[in-house]
């Protein structure tokens, strides 16, 4: 399709296919490097003169164009008609009339993989439109979308099959799917047999208030449900889906299970209610089968089997049954209202029904609570009649448009049922007195004193009801609605309809919610129930589980105890839905954009609190049980940590809280008491140097920042690609291994530049690194010059940025990347072997012996019986050195800091005052579980004639710092010359890197300095001879005093820039830490990190 301002674009006299929009391709010479740059024309997005896009079409194609504009859909990409076109072997996409791979917005780009509403399409990546366009890309005609959108959708075939399965699925609109179900579930048996009693107890005024209070709870919940349901595509699962996608799997998983269970038990409750009504009818006709309890069991069992059959037959049959039940229910309600205007007869008057009377209305307006009853007890009895608002949302997966149907159907159902409840309450309160004897003889005789009641004014004397119980009237007769109605049996039919419809709705809801819960695999043991059958993906296994649960409770035949718990389960769901709406709004996530805007976050929070309060009003012990169960399930799901990411508001709020805290932290000046090591650890990939990460993590875990850093050196394009592809994997490795650290990587031209960038830019606000942790470069003698310059250079850079440095040395070194390569290779070969064995087993029954013989030949080539690395695998060196023997020591060394250290010492050689970091790090280590049995031994330098004074002074300082220590040693002979053997080792070490200019003439010496400026000059060596002596001597002292220590923490010598060459500095570090236990060379930034002030 061509959209352009140029009028010449539309001039084309050449006849062509009438089924295509005209496309004006650029010349193929546009990609020629020698040609002039193409001229890009402006589109008419901001053109005032021509404010309409013009679309050219071939003669005879006007109808196709009109259809295009009416539907608003993009052109179909079939063989004869697609939005993108190709004209030569060099392929171009046409967007706004220009040759570009850039794609226009399409809904397919935003779908999830495997979406049932259509296939997901991958838009061109940023790399595709940013990198240089490949030349002569040959594309088959009609493959526009494939080229434009990458490699296609993972699981496309699965999505197509799913789409075919769903093609014939039955989907409901908002009336049949939501409105009907909610009305039937809300209008329960309470409407017919309890509402009159509630009006009698509470009066019309408080009775209407009870209805409105209940409606307020359900209306707020309905608004919250509507807001959540319109904030994105809603799948099956109802309340569970809404809560889990909003608050996360912990809340969703806990409430989903009890909500599904509550619906299953509710089936039994409604069926028992139906069975009790039938048994009452049997009593009246004297047709009992066994006894009342067993009759309830028999009738209930038969009923639930019939309901199961209707449900299993399919949602369409269930929906038809619901419509029929609703019609019966509406007729029954209408029958009641008609009965109120039919003139009453003597028998009905004796039972308290006098049609509409102002005196009765006035008498019944106020409350008249009997002993033991009150406002809240009556409210607790009525409130379950207002529940059922989630009946439509629970089958969200079977709705045509859940986002439209759930708000419209739920809110309208709440309104209609509330009006009906209030209407019935007012009508029955205006027609029927509270107490009546039922005797037609209790009339007022002339001359009798009237007791002032409404019945007395209407000619009846029911005064004896004050002294003895009566059987009729609002307070005594649960069948008032049958008596008032025009035709009594219709009320009985209404009771049947109300109970059966509620039971049927619950029987459908429970498996649907349970199936959605199982599909998410939050409870792995329940995965069996996730499978669906047929075009509607019916949860048949869930139906039968619900049937078993319902049957078990029907056989109890006494649900007075379990009923309050069920009501509390539903209320807990309502509370969490309200809280979900509040939480999502409070988190201020840009993804919270509900189409249904009639809600308020604070109203939702009020609704959540109100639901919790109502739970305790209804039944306090049932509320406690509900909370205990929910808390237990929450802890279980949190412990299991299901591998799901739904973008919940909990995540959004965590981000907002972290951001607020980080910003708040920037307003507070740093204080020495709050200092903590915040480390950049140059691990490379964190899994390649685990020991270095472990020791750094030991003194940063739960107290400081730890960032594992990697520098990718090389061509930028390759480095960035490798870096981006591994970021998530390496952070996931840290999480899996329970290491509280971040992973960061940079691409740079050289290692030092990358580390310099990390030192300057890492961190956030006050959470910036203050310590650089690196491993000792064990192979420095064989390393290229640039590597040594980079290594020593990053130490200089850290000091320049006033960042402390920790260099860690262990005997075996840190890098285990070769071990990981061997393991990966062996794992790959093992997977090949298992796959081949599986193939052999599969083919045994199909191909016979000949095929199997061939496969075994192939297996022999791959050595499936004894997997070994291939010769061309690039790890011949390791293989030839006996992998097991070579790796054993390295692997053990890489895990040495993971183990409990046992009783021992951490020897701290605090030779130079660096602000206290050399002392703080070992102290933090002693607080860790793995190091707590290690005692600190402090070694300091001092004068030989003041050893005791120095020791007392250091002990006093440590006491003020409140740092416990086992012993203090003052070393007075640090500046003594080392023995000849040790010095000879040092000289031999630096010999290959010396210039020896003093032995050569001046010209030759100057030439050598220019050619090898990195070498150690005689002048330099002489100038720092005392410092070199000190490093060698220190090693002797370390060998003498700390050879058995678990860890040595030692002041890091500082190389003055321009004075100490890189190779001499590396020789110092080598001789200083040679043949010792693990060593930490520490140098702070010479700012206080310890204080003894409070």
Short mmCIF file of C-alpha atoms in Angstrom, two decimals, residues 909 911 940-942 971-977 1029-1030 1033-1034 1037:
data_model
loop_
_atom_site.label_atom_id
_atom_site.label_comp_id
_atom_site.label_asym_id
_atom_site.label_seq_id
_atom_site.Cartn_x
_atom_site.Cartn_y
_atom_site.Cartn_z
CA UNK A 909 48.33 -8.06 58.93
CA UNK A 911 50.54 -2.87 58.42
CA UNK A 940 50.97 -4.91 63.29
CA UNK A 941 54.39 -3.44 62.75
CA UNK A 942 56.24 -1.72 65.57
CA UNK A 971 56.25 -7.49 64.60
CA UNK A 972 59.41 -5.52 65.26
CA UNK A 973 61.71 -6.97 62.62
CA UNK A 974 59.76 -6.22 59.44
CA UNK A 975 62.55 -3.95 58.11
CA UNK A 976 65.26 -6.56 58.64
CA UNK A 977 66.86 -7.75 55.40
CA UNK A 1029 63.31 -6.09 50.82
CA UNK A 1030 60.14 -5.48 52.81
CA UNK A 1033 60.77 -10.19 54.37
CA UNK A 1034 57.02 -10.06 54.86
CA UNK A 1037 57.18 -13.59 58.39
#
